[in-house]
Amino acid sequence: MWSGQPHPDEGHPPPLEAVPVPWKSVGPSKSHRESPRGLAETPGGEEGPAAAQLDVLRLRSSSMEIREKGSEFLKEELHKAQKELKLKDEECERLSKVREQLERELEELTASLFEEAHKMVREANMKQAASEKQLKEARGKIDMLQAEVSALKTLVLTSTPASPNRELHPQLLSPTKAGPRKGHLRHKSTSSTLCPAVCPAAGHTLTPDKEGKEVDTTLFAEFQAWRESPTLDKTCPFLERVYREDVGPCLDFTMQELSALVRAAVEDNTLTIEPVASQSLPTVKVATVECGSTNTCALSGLARACHHRIRLGDSESHYYISPSSRARITAVCNFFTYIRYIQQGLVRQEAEPMFWEITRLRKEMSLAKLGFFPQEA
């Protein structure tokens, strides 16, 4: 350490660089103001230049230290700023990718929505066109049905028991003209074809015009009670009597199992009578009778020439029947057809003409049960 005394050999102070001086933040202006006083207070007067040089060195040293620390501080701040800038760039890049992805998804969603909207519009237009077409067809069907109902009412009103309308009753035509027909097929027998009838015992002809008629009060009362509220319920007194006296005996064939099926089909209006055609038919057996033969009646079991066959409901099986069995079935079908017309309000007549028509139909059932039927052309 320098003691402040000159070296005995050289008489000069040691180099200033080797003098350790503690740093003290002193402003330049203050140092200049204090230096004269310090010089004045120096007792010897010889140390004034050295003190001034020392102050300059101190100022230089403090300035360098300030520069170094400022430089380090600025470097640190620059490093922080660069780091933050890098993070900001990464964040901007990430946000840019997110924005691009959202834009792509938005474009895809927009295109999908437009496509779905166009598809919905096309489907709506197709459904509207189909609905309009169905509505037009339905209106056409309604008009056609209304015309048919009007024509049917006209035919029913113009048909009388004495002169039935052949357009209303196609079963009155010959089998070749009428063709197969589902439901009740009425036999072409009427009061004019069954009577006059030849009585084998008496050997004379009974003319319908000479027949006497008298209304049975009990039967007429039962019919009037039924006519007030027409029904097909066979438990009512009117139909119960008809079933017991006419329908049951007329459909009581030898083959009981098939007879029950025929009776149910007649009541449900699902019986079909067809003329025998040349095509081959499925063979069906009832009890021990083979019904696929045209020479054996499936209902009576007798060997008879069968020119017609019956089908029950939607079954594909056919049963060959003789002319007598056909007459009995069609007589019952005629009766059910007429009472259905009454039930549906298609017969506009007084009670007595309707009663006599029903009585005539009951007479046909009785004659058919006894074996009377018109010869086929």
CSV table of C-alpha atoms in Angstrom, one decimal:
chain,number,residue,atom,x,y,z
A,1,MET,CA,0.0,0.0,0.0
A,2,TRP,CA,1.1,3.4,-0.8
A,3,SER,CA,1.7,5.4,2.4
A,4,GLY,CA,1.6,8.8,0.8
A,5,GLN,CA,5.5,9.3,1.1
A,6,PRO,CA,7.8,9.5,-1.9
A,7,HIS,CA,10.1,6.5,-2.6
A,8,PRO,CA,13.7,7.2,-1.3
A,9,ASP,CA,15.3,6.0,-4.5
A,10,GLU,CA,13.3,7.7,-7.2
A,11,GLY,CA,11.5,10.4,-5.3
A,12,HIS,CA,8.3,9.7,-7.2
A,13,PRO,CA,5.1,8.0,-6.2
A,14,PRO,CA,4.4,4.5,-7.5
A,15,PRO,CA,2.3,3.9,-10.6
A,16,LEU,CA,-1.3,5.0,-10.2
A,17,GLU,CA,-2.7,1.8,-11.6
A,18,ALA,CA,-1.5,-0.1,-8.6
A,19,VAL,CA,-3.2,2.2,-6.1
A,20,PRO,CA,-6.4,0.5,-4.8
A,21,VAL,CA,-9.1,3.2,-4.5
A,22,PRO,CA,-12.5,2.4,-3.1
A,23,TRP,CA,-15.2,3.4,-5.4
A,24,LYS,CA,-17.6,6.2,-4.4
A,25,SER,CA,-20.3,7.7,-6.4
A,26,VAL,CA,-19.4,11.3,-6.5
A,27,GLY,CA,-20.6,13.7,-9.1
A,28,PRO,CA,-18.2,15.7,-11.2
A,29,SER,CA,-19.5,19.1,-10.3
A,30,LYS,CA,-19.2,18.3,-6.6
A,31,SER,CA,-15.7,17.0,-7.0
A,32,HIS,CA,-14.7,20.2,-8.7
A,33,ARG,CA,-16.3,22.3,-6.0
A,34,GLU,CA,-14.6,20.3,-3.2
A,35,SER,CA,-11.2,20.1,-4.8
A,36,PRO,CA,-10.1,23.6,-4.1
A,37,ARG,CA,-11.2,23.2,-0.5
A,38,GLY,CA,-9.4,20.0,-0.3
A,39,LEU,CA,-6.3,21.5,-1.8
A,40,ALA,CA,-6.6,24.4,0.6
A,41,GLU,CA,-6.9,22.1,3.5
A,42,THR,CA,-3.9,20.1,2.5
A,43,PRO,CA,-1.3,21.0,5.0
A,44,GLY,CA,1.8,20.6,2.8
A,45,GLY,CA,0.6,22.1,-0.5
A,46,GLU,CA,2.8,19.6,-2.4
A,47,GLU,CA,0.1,16.9,-2.5
A,48,GLY,CA,-2.5,19.0,-4.5
A,49,PRO,CA,-1.6,17.7,-8.0
A,50,ALA,CA,-1.6,14.1,-6.8
A,51,ALA,CA,-5.0,14.5,-5.3
A,52,ALA,CA,-6.4,16.0,-8.4
A,53,GLN,CA,-5.0,13.2,-10.5
A,54,LEU,CA,-6.4,10.7,-8.0
A,55,ASP,CA,-9.9,12.2,-8.4
A,56,VAL,CA,-9.6,12.0,-12.2
A,57,LEU,CA,-8.6,8.4,-11.9
A,58,ARG,CA,-11.5,7.8,-9.6
A,59,LEU,CA,-13.9,9.4,-12.0
A,60,ARG,CA,-12.5,7.3,-14.9
A,61,SER,CA,-12.8,4.1,-12.9
A,62,SER,CA,-16.4,4.8,-11.8
A,63,SER,CA,-17.3,5.7,-15.4
A,64,MET,CA,-15.9,2.5,-16.7
A,65,GLU,CA,-17.7,0.5,-14.0
A,66,ILE,CA,-20.9,2.3,-14.9
A,67,ARG,CA,-20.4,1.5,-18.6
A,68,GLU,CA,-19.7,-2.1,-17.8
A,69,LYS,CA,-22.7,-2.5,-15.6
A,70,GLY,CA,-24.9,-0.6,-18.1
A,71,SER,CA,-23.6,-2.8,-20.8
A,72,GLU,CA,-24.3,-5.9,-18.8
A,73,PHE,CA,-27.8,-4.6,-17.9
A,74,LEU,CA,-28.5,-3.7,-21.5
A,75,LYS,CA,-27.3,-7.2,-22.7
A,76,GLU,CA,-29.5,-8.8,-20.1
A,77,GLU,CA,-32.5,-6.7,-21.2
A,78,LEU,CA,-31.7,-7.4,-24.9
A,79,HIS,CA,-31.6,-11.1,-24.1
A,80,LYS,CA,-34.9,-10.9,-22.3
A,81,ALA,CA,-36.4,-8.9,-25.1
A,82,GLN,CA,-35.1,-11.4,-27.7
A,83,LYS,CA,-36.5,-14.3,-25.6
A,84,GLU,CA,-39.9,-12.6,-25.3
A,85,LEU,CA,-39.9,-11.8,-29.0
A,86,LYS,CA,-39.2,-15.4,-29.8
A,87,LEU,CA,-42.1,-16.5,-27.6
A,88,LYS,CA,-44.3,-13.9,-29.2
A,89,ASP,CA,-43.3,-15.2,-32.7
A,90,GLU,CA,-44.0,-18.8,-31.6
A,91,GLU,CA,-47.4,-17.7,-30.2
A,92,CYS,CA,-48.2,-15.8,-33.4
A,93,GLU,CA,-47.3,-18.8,-35.5
A,94,ARG,CA,-49.5,-21.0,-33.3
A,95,LEU,CA,-52.4,-18.6,-33.5
A,96,SER,CA,-51.9,-18.3,-37.3
A,97,LYS,CA,-52.1,-22.1,-37.6
A,98,VAL,CA,-55.3,-22.1,-35.4
A,99,ARG,CA,-56.8,-19.4,-37.6
A,100,GLU,CA,-56.0,-21.3,-40.8
A,101,GLN,CA,-57.5,-24.5,-39.3
A,102,LEU,CA,-60.6,-22.6,-38.2
A,103,GLU,CA,-61.0,-21.0,-41.6
A,104,ARG,CA,-60.7,-24.5,-43.3
A,105,GLU,CA,-63.3,-25.9,-40.9
A,106,LEU,CA,-65.6,-22.9,-41.5
A,107,GLU,CA,-65.3,-23.4,-45.3
A,108,GLU,CA,-66.0,-27.1,-45.0
A,109,LEU,CA,-68.9,-26.5,-42.7
A,110,THR,CA,-70.3,-23.8,-45.0
A,111,ALA,CA,-70.0,-26.1,-48.0
A,112,SER,CA,-71.6,-29.0,-46.0
A,113,LEU,CA,-74.5,-26.7,-44.9
A,114,PHE,CA,-75.1,-25.5,-48.5
A,115,GLU,CA,-75.0,-29.1,-49.8
A,116,GLU,CA,-77.4,-30.2,-47.0
A,117,ALA,CA,-79.7,-27.3,-47.7
A,118,HIS,CA,-79.8,-28.1,-51.4
A,119,LYS,CA,-80.4,-31.8,-50.6
A,120,MET,CA,-83.3,-30.8,-48.3
A,121,VAL,CA,-84.8,-28.6,-50.9
A,122,ARG,CA,-84.6,-31.4,-53.5
A,123,GLU,CA,-86.2,-33.9,-51.2
A,124,ALA,CA,-88.9,-31.4,-50.2
A,125,ASN,CA,-89.6,-30.7,-53.9
A,126,MET,CA,-89.8,-34.5,-54.6
A,127,LYS,CA,-92.1,-35.1,-51.6
A,128,GLN,CA,-94.3,-32.2,-52.7
A,129,ALA,CA,-94.5,-33.6,-56.2
A,130,ALA,CA,-95.3,-37.1,-54.9
A,131,SER,CA,-97.9,-35.7,-52.5
A,132,GLU,CA,-99.5,-33.7,-55.3
A,133,LYS,CA,-99.5,-36.8,-57.5
A,134,GLN,CA,-101.1,-38.9,-54.7
A,135,LEU,CA,-103.6,-36.1,-54.0
A,136,LYS,CA,-104.6,-36.0,-57.7
A,137,GLU,CA,-104.9,-39.8,-57.8
A,138,ALA,CA,-106.9,-39.8,-54.6
A,139,ARG,CA,-109.3,-37.2,-56.0
A,140,GLY,CA,-109.6,-39.2,-59.2
A,141,LYS,CA,-110.4,-42.3,-57.1
A,142,ILE,CA,-112.9,-40.4,-55.0
A,143,ASP,CA,-114.7,-39.1,-58.1
A,144,MET,CA,-114.7,-42.6,-59.6
A,145,LEU,CA,-116.1,-44.1,-56.5
A,146,GLN,CA,-118.8,-41.4,-56.2
A,147,ALA,CA,-119.8,-42.1,-59.8
A,148,GLU,CA,-119.9,-45.8,-59.1
A,149,VAL,CA,-122.0,-45.3,-56.0
A,150,SER,CA,-124.4,-43.1,-57.9
A,151,ALA,CA,-124.6,-45.6,-60.7
A,152,LEU,CA,-125.1,-48.5,-58.2
A,153,LYS,CA,-127.9,-46.6,-56.5
A,154,THR,CA,-129.5,-45.9,-59.8
A,155,LEU,CA,-129.3,-49.6,-60.7
A,156,VAL,CA,-130.7,-50.7,-57.4
A,157,LEU,CA,-133.6,-48.3,-57.6
A,158,THR,CA,-134.4,-49.5,-61.1
A,159,SER,CA,-134.2,-53.2,-60.2
A,160,THR,CA,-137.4,-54.9,-59.0
A,161,PRO,CA,-138.0,-58.5,-57.9
A,162,ALA,CA,-140.1,-59.2,-61.0
A,163,SER,CA,-137.5,-57.8,-63.5
A,164,PRO,CA,-134.1,-57.7,-61.9
A,165,ASN,CA,-131.4,-55.5,-63.6
A,166,ARG,CA,-128.9,-57.8,-65.3
A,167,GLU,CA,-126.2,-55.1,-65.0
A,168,LEU,CA,-126.7,-55.0,-61.2
A,169,HIS,CA,-126.7,-58.8,-61.0
A,170,PRO,CA,-124.0,-60.1,-63.4
A,171,GLN,CA,-124.4,-63.6,-62.0
A,172,LEU,CA,-127.7,-63.8,-64.0
A,173,LEU,CA,-125.6,-63.9,-67.1
A,174,SER,CA,-124.2,-67.2,-68.5
A,175,PRO,CA,-121.0,-68.5,-66.9
A,176,THR,CA,-119.0,-67.9,-70.0
A,177,LYS,CA,-120.0,-64.2,-70.1
A,178,ALA,CA,-119.8,-63.5,-66.4
A,179,GLY,CA,-116.4,-65.1,-65.8
A,180,PRO,CA,-115.0,-65.8,-62.4
A,181,ARG,CA,-116.1,-63.4,-59.7
A,182,LYS,CA,-115.1,-63.2,-56.1
A,183,GLY,CA,-117.8,-63.0,-53.4
A,184,HIS,CA,-121.3,-64.1,-53.5
A,185,LEU,CA,-122.3,-65.3,-57.0
A,186,ARG,CA,-126.0,-65.5,-57.5
A,187,HIS,CA,-127.4,-68.3,-59.6
A,188,LYS,CA,-129.3,-67.3,-62.7
A,189,SER,CA,-132.4,-68.9,-61.2
A,190,THR,CA,-135.2,-66.5,-60.5
A,191,SER,CA,-138.9,-66.9,-59.8
A,192,SER,CA,-139.4,-66.9,-63.6
A,193,THR,CA,-136.9,-69.7,-64.2
A,194,LEU,CA,-137.9,-71.9,-61.3
A,195,CYS,CA,-141.6,-71.4,-61.8
A,196,PRO,CA,-143.6,-72.7,-63.5
A,197,ALA,CA,-142.1,-75.9,-62.1
A,198,VAL,CA,-143.2,-79.4,-63.0
A,199,CYS,CA,-144.5,-81.5,-60.1
A,200,PRO,CA,-143.6,-85.1,-60.9
A,201,ALA,CA,-146.4,-86.5,-58.8
A,202,ALA,CA,-149.2,-84.3,-60.0
A,203,GLY,CA,-147.9,-84.0,-63.6
A,204,HIS,CA,-149.1,-80.4,-64.1
A,205,THR,CA,-147.5,-77.0,-64.2
A,206,LEU,CA,-147.9,-74.5,-61.4
A,207,THR,CA,-148.0,-71.0,-62.8
A,208,PRO,CA,-146.7,-68.1,-60.6
A,209,ASP,CA,-149.5,-65.8,-61.7
A,210,LYS,CA,-152.1,-68.2,-60.3
A,211,GLU,CA,-150.4,-68.5,-56.9
A,212,GLY,CA,-152.1,-67.0,-53.9
A,213,LYS,CA,-150.1,-64.9,-51.5
A,214,GLU,CA,-150.8,-63.9,-47.9
A,215,VAL,CA,-148.5,-62.2,-45.5
A,216,ASP,CA,-147.6,-64.1,-42.4
A,217,THR,CA,-148.1,-61.6,-39.6
A,218,THR,CA,-145.5,-63.2,-37.3
A,219,LEU,CA,-142.8,-63.3,-40.0
A,220,PHE,CA,-143.7,-59.8,-41.1
A,221,ALA,CA,-143.4,-58.4,-37.6
A,222,GLU,CA,-140.0,-60.0,-37.2
A,223,PHE,CA,-138.9,-58.5,-40.5
A,224,GLN,CA,-140.1,-55.1,-39.6
A,225,ALA,CA,-138.3,-55.2,-36.3
A,226,TRP,CA,-135.1,-56.2,-38.1
A,227,ARG,CA,-135.6,-53.5,-40.8
A,228,GLU,CA,-135.7,-50.8,-38.1
A,229,SER,CA,-132.1,-51.6,-37.3
A,230,PRO,CA,-130.6,-54.0,-40.0
A,231,THR,CA,-127.9,-56.2,-38.8
A,232,LEU,CA,-126.2,-59.5,-39.8
A,233,ASP,CA,-126.3,-60.8,-36.2
A,234,LYS,CA,-128.0,-64.2,-36.5
A,235,THR,CA,-129.2,-64.0,-32.9
A,236,CYS,CA,-132.0,-61.6,-33.8
A,237,PRO,CA,-135.4,-63.3,-34.2
A,238,PHE,CA,-135.7,-62.6,-37.9
A,239,LEU,CA,-132.3,-64.0,-39.0
A,240,GLU,CA,-132.4,-66.7,-36.3
A,241,ARG,CA,-135.6,-68.1,-38.0
A,242,VAL,CA,-134.1,-67.8,-41.5
A,243,TYR,CA,-130.9,-69.6,-40.4
A,244,ARG,CA,-132.9,-72.4,-38.7
A,245,GLU,CA,-135.5,-72.9,-41.4
A,246,ASP,CA,-133.6,-72.1,-44.7
A,247,VAL,CA,-129.8,-71.3,-44.5
A,248,GLY,CA,-128.9,-74.2,-42.2
A,249,PRO,CA,-130.7,-77.0,-44.1
A,250,CYS,CA,-129.6,-75.6,-47.5
A,251,LEU,CA,-125.9,-75.7,-46.6
A,252,ASP,CA,-126.1,-79.0,-44.7
A,253,PHE,CA,-124.1,-81.2,-47.0
A,254,THR,CA,-122.8,-84.7,-46.5
A,255,MET,CA,-119.2,-83.6,-46.0
A,256,GLN,CA,-119.7,-81.8,-42.7
A,257,GLU,CA,-116.2,-80.3,-42.4
A,258,LEU,CA,-116.3,-78.6,-45.8
A,259,SER,CA,-120.0,-77.6,-45.2
A,260,ALA,CA,-118.9,-75.6,-42.1
A,261,LEU,CA,-116.1,-73.9,-44.1
A,262,VAL,CA,-118.6,-73.0,-46.9
A,263,ARG,CA,-121.1,-71.6,-44.5
A,264,ALA,CA,-118.5,-69.5,-42.8
A,265,ALA,CA,-117.2,-68.2,-46.2
A,266,VAL,CA,-120.8,-67.4,-47.3
A,267,GLU,CA,-121.4,-65.4,-44.1
A,268,ASP,CA,-118.1,-63.5,-44.5
A,269,ASN,CA,-118.7,-62.9,-48.2
A,270,THR,CA,-115.4,-64.6,-49.1
A,271,LEU,CA,-116.7,-67.4,-51.3
A,272,THR,CA,-115.8,-67.6,-55.0
A,273,ILE,CA,-117.5,-69.7,-57.6
A,274,GLU,CA,-115.7,-70.2,-60.9
A,275,PRO,CA,-116.6,-72.2,-64.0
A,276,VAL,CA,-114.2,-75.1,-64.5
A,277,ALA,CA,-111.3,-74.2,-66.8
A,278,SER,CA,-108.9,-76.4,-68.7
A,279,GLN,CA,-105.9,-75.6,-66.6
A,280,SER,CA,-104.7,-78.1,-64.0
A,281,LEU,CA,-105.7,-77.4,-60.4
A,282,PRO,CA,-104.3,-78.5,-57.0
A,283,THR,CA,-105.7,-81.7,-55.6
A,284,VAL,CA,-107.3,-81.1,-52.2
A,285,LYS,CA,-108.7,-83.8,-49.9
A,286,VAL,CA,-111.6,-83.4,-47.5
A,287,ALA,CA,-112.1,-86.5,-45.3
A,288,THR,CA,-111.8,-89.4,-47.8
A,289,VAL,CA,-113.0,-87.6,-50.9
A,290,GLU,CA,-110.6,-86.3,-53.5
A,291,CYS,CA,-111.7,-82.9,-54.5
A,292,GLY,CA,-109.4,-82.5,-57.5
A,293,SER,CA,-111.7,-84.6,-59.7
A,294,THR,CA,-114.3,-83.1,-62.0
A,295,ASN,CA,-116.5,-86.2,-61.7
A,296,THR,CA,-117.0,-86.1,-57.9
A,297,CYS,CA,-118.8,-83.4,-55.9
A,298,ALA,CA,-116.7,-82.3,-53.0
A,299,LEU,CA,-119.8,-81.4,-50.9
A,300,SER,CA,-122.1,-84.3,-51.5
A,301,GLY,CA,-119.5,-87.0,-52.3
A,302,LEU,CA,-121.6,-88.2,-55.2
A,303,ALA,CA,-120.3,-89.0,-58.6
A,304,ARG,CA,-121.6,-86.0,-60.6
A,305,ALA,CA,-120.3,-84.0,-63.5
A,306,CYS,CA,-118.9,-80.8,-61.9
A,307,HIS,CA,-118.9,-77.8,-64.1
A,308,HIS,CA,-118.0,-75.3,-61.3
A,309,ARG,CA,-115.5,-75.1,-58.5
A,310,ILE,CA,-115.4,-73.0,-55.3
A,311,ARG,CA,-112.6,-71.3,-53.5
A,312,LEU,CA,-112.8,-70.2,-49.8
A,313,GLY,CA,-111.2,-66.9,-49.0
A,314,ASP,CA,-107.7,-66.3,-50.3
A,315,SER,CA,-106.9,-70.1,-50.3
A,316,GLU,CA,-105.4,-71.5,-53.5
A,317,SER,CA,-107.4,-74.7,-53.1
A,318,HIS,CA,-110.4,-75.4,-55.2
A,319,TYR,CA,-113.3,-77.7,-54.6
A,320,TYR,CA,-115.4,-79.1,-57.5
A,321,ILE,CA,-119.1,-79.0,-56.9
A,322,SER,CA,-122.1,-80.4,-58.8
A,323,PRO,CA,-124.9,-78.3,-60.3
A,324,SER,CA,-127.2,-79.1,-57.3
A,325,SER,CA,-124.6,-78.0,-54.7
A,326,ARG,CA,-124.0,-74.9,-56.7
A,327,ALA,CA,-127.7,-74.0,-56.8
A,328,ARG,CA,-127.9,-74.5,-53.0
A,329,ILE,CA,-124.9,-72.2,-52.4
A,330,THR,CA,-126.0,-69.5,-54.8
A,331,ALA,CA,-129.5,-69.5,-53.3
A,332,VAL,CA,-128.0,-68.7,-49.9
A,333,CYS,CA,-125.7,-66.1,-51.5
A,334,ASN,CA,-128.6,-64.4,-53.1
A,335,PHE,CA,-130.3,-64.0,-49.8
A,336,PHE,CA,-127.2,-62.6,-48.0
A,337,THR,CA,-126.6,-60.2,-50.9
A,338,TYR,CA,-130.1,-58.8,-50.7
A,339,ILE,CA,-130.1,-58.3,-46.9
A,340,ARG,CA,-126.6,-56.6,-47.2
A,341,TYR,CA,-128.1,-54.2,-49.7
A,342,ILE,CA,-130.9,-53.4,-47.2
A,343,GLN,CA,-128.3,-53.0,-44.4
A,344,GLN,CA,-126.3,-50.6,-46.6
A,345,GLY,CA,-129.3,-48.5,-47.5
A,346,LEU,CA,-129.2,-49.4,-51.2
A,347,VAL,CA,-132.8,-50.7,-51.4
A,348,ARG,CA,-135.4,-47.9,-51.4
A,349,GLN,CA,-138.7,-49.7,-51.2
A,350,GLU,CA,-141.6,-50.1,-48.8
A,351,ALA,CA,-141.5,-52.8,-46.2
A,352,GLU,CA,-144.0,-55.1,-47.9
A,353,PRO,CA,-142.2,-55.4,-51.3
A,354,MET,CA,-138.9,-56.0,-49.5
A,355,PHE,CA,-140.6,-58.7,-47.4
A,356,TRP,CA,-141.9,-60.5,-50.4
A,357,GLU,CA,-138.5,-60.4,-52.1
A,358,ILE,CA,-137.0,-61.9,-49.0
A,359,THR,CA,-139.7,-64.5,-49.0
A,360,ARG,CA,-139.0,-65.3,-52.7
A,361,LEU,CA,-135.3,-65.8,-51.8
A,362,ARG,CA,-136.2,-68.1,-49.0
A,363,LYS,CA,-138.4,-70.0,-51.4
A,364,GLU,CA,-135.3,-70.4,-53.7
A,365,MET,CA,-133.3,-71.8,-50.8
A,366,SER,CA,-136.1,-74.3,-50.0
A,367,LEU,CA,-136.4,-75.5,-53.6
A,368,ALA,CA,-132.6,-75.8,-54.0
A,369,LYS,CA,-132.5,-77.9,-50.8
A,370,LEU,CA,-135.2,-80.2,-52.3
A,371,GLY,CA,-133.1,-80.6,-55.4
A,372,PHE,CA,-134.8,-78.2,-57.9
A,373,PHE,CA,-132.4,-76.2,-60.0
A,374,PRO,CA,-132.5,-74.8,-63.6
A,375,GLN,CA,-130.7,-76.7,-66.3
A,376,GLU,CA,-127.5,-75.0,-67.5
A,377,ALA,CA,-127.4,-74.0,-71.2
